[in-house]
PDB file of C-alpha atoms in Angstrom:
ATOM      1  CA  UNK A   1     164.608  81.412 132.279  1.00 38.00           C
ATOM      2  CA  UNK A   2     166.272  83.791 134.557  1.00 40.00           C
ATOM      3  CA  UNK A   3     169.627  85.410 132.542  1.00 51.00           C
ATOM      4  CA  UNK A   4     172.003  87.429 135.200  1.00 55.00           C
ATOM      5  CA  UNK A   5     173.807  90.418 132.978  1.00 53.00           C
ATOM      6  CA  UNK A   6     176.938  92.092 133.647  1.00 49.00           C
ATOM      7  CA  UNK A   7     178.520  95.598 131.895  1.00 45.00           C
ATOM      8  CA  UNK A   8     176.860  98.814 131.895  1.00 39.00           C
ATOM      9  CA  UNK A   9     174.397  99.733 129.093  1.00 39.00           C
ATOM     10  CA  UNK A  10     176.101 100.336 125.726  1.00 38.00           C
ATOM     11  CA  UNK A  11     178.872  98.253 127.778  1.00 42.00           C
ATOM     12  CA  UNK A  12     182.573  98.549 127.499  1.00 51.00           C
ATOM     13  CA  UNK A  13     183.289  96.801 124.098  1.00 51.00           C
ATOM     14  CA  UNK A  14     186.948  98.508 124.006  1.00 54.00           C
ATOM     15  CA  UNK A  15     189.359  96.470 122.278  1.00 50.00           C
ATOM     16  CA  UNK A  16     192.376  94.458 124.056  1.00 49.00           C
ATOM     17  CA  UNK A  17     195.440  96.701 124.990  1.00 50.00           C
ATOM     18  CA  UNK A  18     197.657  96.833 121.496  1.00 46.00           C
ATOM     19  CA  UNK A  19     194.997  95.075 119.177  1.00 49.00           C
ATOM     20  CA  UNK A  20     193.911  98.238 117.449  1.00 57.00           C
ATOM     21  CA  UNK A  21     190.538  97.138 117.376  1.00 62.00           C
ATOM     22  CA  UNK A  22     190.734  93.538 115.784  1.00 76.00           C
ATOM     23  CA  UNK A  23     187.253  92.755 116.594  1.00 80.00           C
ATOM     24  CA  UNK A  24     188.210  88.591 114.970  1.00 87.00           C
ATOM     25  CA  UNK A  25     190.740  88.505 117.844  1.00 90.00           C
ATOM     26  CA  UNK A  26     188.821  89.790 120.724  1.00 91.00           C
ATOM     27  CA  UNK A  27     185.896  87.257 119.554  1.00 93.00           C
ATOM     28  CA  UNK A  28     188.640  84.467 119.524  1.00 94.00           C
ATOM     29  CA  UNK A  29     190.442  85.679 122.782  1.00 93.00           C
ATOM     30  CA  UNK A  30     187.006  85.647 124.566  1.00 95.00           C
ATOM     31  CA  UNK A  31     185.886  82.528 123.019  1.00 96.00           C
ATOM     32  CA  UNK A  32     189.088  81.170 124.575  1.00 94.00           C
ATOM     33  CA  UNK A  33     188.586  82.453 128.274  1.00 94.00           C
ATOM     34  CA  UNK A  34     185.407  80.886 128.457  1.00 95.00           C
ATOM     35  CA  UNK A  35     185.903  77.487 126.857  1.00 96.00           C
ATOM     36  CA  UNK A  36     189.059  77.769 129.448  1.00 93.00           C
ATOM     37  CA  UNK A  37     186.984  78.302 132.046  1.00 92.00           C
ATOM     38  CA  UNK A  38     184.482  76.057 131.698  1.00 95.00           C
ATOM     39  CA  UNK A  39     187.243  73.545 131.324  1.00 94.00           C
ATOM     40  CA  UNK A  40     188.507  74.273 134.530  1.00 90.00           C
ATOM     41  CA  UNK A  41     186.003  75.178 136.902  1.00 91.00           C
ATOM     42  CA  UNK A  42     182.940  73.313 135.287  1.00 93.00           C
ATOM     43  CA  UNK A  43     184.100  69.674 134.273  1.00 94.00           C
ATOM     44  CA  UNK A  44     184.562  70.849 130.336  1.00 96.00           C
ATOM     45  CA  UNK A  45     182.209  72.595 127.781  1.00 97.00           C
ATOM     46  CA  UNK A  46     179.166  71.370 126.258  1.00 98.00           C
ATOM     47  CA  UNK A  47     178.464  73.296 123.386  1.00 98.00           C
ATOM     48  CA  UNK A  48     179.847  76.297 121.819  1.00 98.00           C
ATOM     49  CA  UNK A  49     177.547  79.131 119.755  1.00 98.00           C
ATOM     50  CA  UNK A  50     178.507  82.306 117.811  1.00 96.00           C
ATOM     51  CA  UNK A  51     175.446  84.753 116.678  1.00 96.00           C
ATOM     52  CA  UNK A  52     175.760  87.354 114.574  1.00 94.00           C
ATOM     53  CA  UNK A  53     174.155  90.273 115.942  1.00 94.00           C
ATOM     54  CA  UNK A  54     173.222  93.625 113.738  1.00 92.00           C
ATOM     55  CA  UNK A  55     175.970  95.461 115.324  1.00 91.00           C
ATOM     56  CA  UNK A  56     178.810  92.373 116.563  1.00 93.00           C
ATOM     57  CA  UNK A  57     178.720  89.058 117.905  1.00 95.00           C
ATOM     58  CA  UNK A  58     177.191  86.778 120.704  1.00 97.00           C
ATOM     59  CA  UNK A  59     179.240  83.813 122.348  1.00 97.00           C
ATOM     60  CA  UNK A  60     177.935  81.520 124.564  1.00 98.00           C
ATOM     61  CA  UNK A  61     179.387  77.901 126.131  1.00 98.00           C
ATOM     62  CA  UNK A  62     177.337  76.386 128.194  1.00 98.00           C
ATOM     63  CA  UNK A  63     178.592  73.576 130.507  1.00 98.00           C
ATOM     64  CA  UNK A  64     177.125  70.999 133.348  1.00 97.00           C
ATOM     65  CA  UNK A  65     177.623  72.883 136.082  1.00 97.00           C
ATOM     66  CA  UNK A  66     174.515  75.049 137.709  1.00 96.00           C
ATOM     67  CA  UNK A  67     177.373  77.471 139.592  1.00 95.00           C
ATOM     68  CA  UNK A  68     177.313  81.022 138.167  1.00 94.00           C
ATOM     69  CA  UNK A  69     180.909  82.267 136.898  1.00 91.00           C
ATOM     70  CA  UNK A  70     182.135  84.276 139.547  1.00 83.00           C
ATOM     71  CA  UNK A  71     185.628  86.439 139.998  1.00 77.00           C
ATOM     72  CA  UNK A  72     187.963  84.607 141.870  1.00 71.00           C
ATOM     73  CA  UNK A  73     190.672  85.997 144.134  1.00 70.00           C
ATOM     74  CA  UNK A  74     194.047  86.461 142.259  1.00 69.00           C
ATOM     75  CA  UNK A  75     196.891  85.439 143.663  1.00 69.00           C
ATOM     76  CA  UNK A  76     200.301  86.380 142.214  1.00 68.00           C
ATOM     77  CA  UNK A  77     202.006  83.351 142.853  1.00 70.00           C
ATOM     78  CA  UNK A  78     199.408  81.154 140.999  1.00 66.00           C
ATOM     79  CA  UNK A  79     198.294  81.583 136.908  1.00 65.00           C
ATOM     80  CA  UNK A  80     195.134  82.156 135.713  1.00 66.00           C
ATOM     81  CA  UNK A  81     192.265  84.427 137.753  1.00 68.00           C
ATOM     82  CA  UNK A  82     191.992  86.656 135.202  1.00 72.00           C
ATOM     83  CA  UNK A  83     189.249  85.041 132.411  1.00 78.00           C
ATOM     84  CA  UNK A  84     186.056  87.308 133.951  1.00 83.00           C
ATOM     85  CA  UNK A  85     188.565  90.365 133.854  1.00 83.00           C
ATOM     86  CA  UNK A  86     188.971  90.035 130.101  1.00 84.00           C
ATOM     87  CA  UNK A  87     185.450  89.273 129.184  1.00 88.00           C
ATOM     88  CA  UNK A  88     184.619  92.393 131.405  1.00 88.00           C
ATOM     89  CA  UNK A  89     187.376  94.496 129.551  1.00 89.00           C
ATOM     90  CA  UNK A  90     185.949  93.504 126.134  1.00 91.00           C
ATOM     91  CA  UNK A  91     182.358  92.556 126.346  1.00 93.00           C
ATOM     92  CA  UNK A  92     179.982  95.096 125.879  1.00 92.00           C
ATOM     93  CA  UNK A  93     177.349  92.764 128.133  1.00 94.00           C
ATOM     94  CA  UNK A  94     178.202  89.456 129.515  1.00 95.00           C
ATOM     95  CA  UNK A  95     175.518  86.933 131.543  1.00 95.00           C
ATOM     96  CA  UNK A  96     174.910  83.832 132.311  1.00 95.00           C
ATOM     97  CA  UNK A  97     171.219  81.871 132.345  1.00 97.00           C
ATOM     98  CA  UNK A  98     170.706  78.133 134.136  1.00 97.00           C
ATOM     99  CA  UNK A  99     170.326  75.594 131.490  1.00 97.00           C
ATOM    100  CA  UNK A 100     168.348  72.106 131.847  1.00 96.00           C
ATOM    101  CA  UNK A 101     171.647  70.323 132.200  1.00 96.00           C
ATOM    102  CA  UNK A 102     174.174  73.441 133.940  1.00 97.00           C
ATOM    103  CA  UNK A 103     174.332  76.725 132.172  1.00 97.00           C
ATOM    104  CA  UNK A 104     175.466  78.897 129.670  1.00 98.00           C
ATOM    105  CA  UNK A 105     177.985  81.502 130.136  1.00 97.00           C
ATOM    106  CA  UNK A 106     177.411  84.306 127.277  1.00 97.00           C
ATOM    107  CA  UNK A 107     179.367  87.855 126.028  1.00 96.00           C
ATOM    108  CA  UNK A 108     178.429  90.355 123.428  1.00 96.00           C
ATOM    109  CA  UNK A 109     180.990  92.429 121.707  1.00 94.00           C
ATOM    110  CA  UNK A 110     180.631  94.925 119.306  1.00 90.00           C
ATOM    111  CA  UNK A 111     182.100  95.166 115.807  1.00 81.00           C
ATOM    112  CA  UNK A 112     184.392  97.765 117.502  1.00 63.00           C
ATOM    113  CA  UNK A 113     185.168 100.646 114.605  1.00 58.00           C
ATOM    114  CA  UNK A 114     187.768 102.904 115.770  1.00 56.00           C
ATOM    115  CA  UNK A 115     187.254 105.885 118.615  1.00 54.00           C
TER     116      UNK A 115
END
């Protein structure tokens, strides 16, 4: 199983502007974009996982669709276009890998403990 990953090593992991490092609400706000995204771009999740890891978390949603996530153009009169920008932002690592029915889009943040 091939798995594509994104993020340098040791990754980003920062927390969201103005969250002060609530690591809950950066799992939740990622959890969101991808769900999201699957739901628009990939006819609607199939499953939804959260690992612990020793040192933070693991999402994943997989979904039907074979396409890999990829950024999309952003256009300022139209919403949305920013779901990858987030997940790059606070994801230490982020990947997908082709499942036997689509694929799963995963992240990996860090419990994120101050500077």
């Amino acid at each position: 199983m091939r798995a594509d990953r994104h993020g340098p090593p040791g990754g980003r992991g920062r927390p969201a502007p103005g969250r002060d490092g609530d690591p809950a609400g950066d799992v939740l706000l990622v959890v969101s974009e991808l769900v999201t995204n699957a739901c628009l771009h990939a006819g609607g999740p199939t499953g939804l996982v959260l690992r612990q890891l020793s040192d933070g978390v693991r999402v994943e949603v997989a979904d039907r669709s074979p396409e890999p996530p990829r950024v999309r153009a952003r256009d300022a009169g139209r919403p949305g276009g920013h779901g990858l920008v987030v997940l790059e932002r606070l994801a230490r690592s982020w990947g997908w890998a082709p499942t036997a029915d689509g694929k799963a889009v995963w992240a990996e943040l860090p419990f994120w403990r101050g500077p």
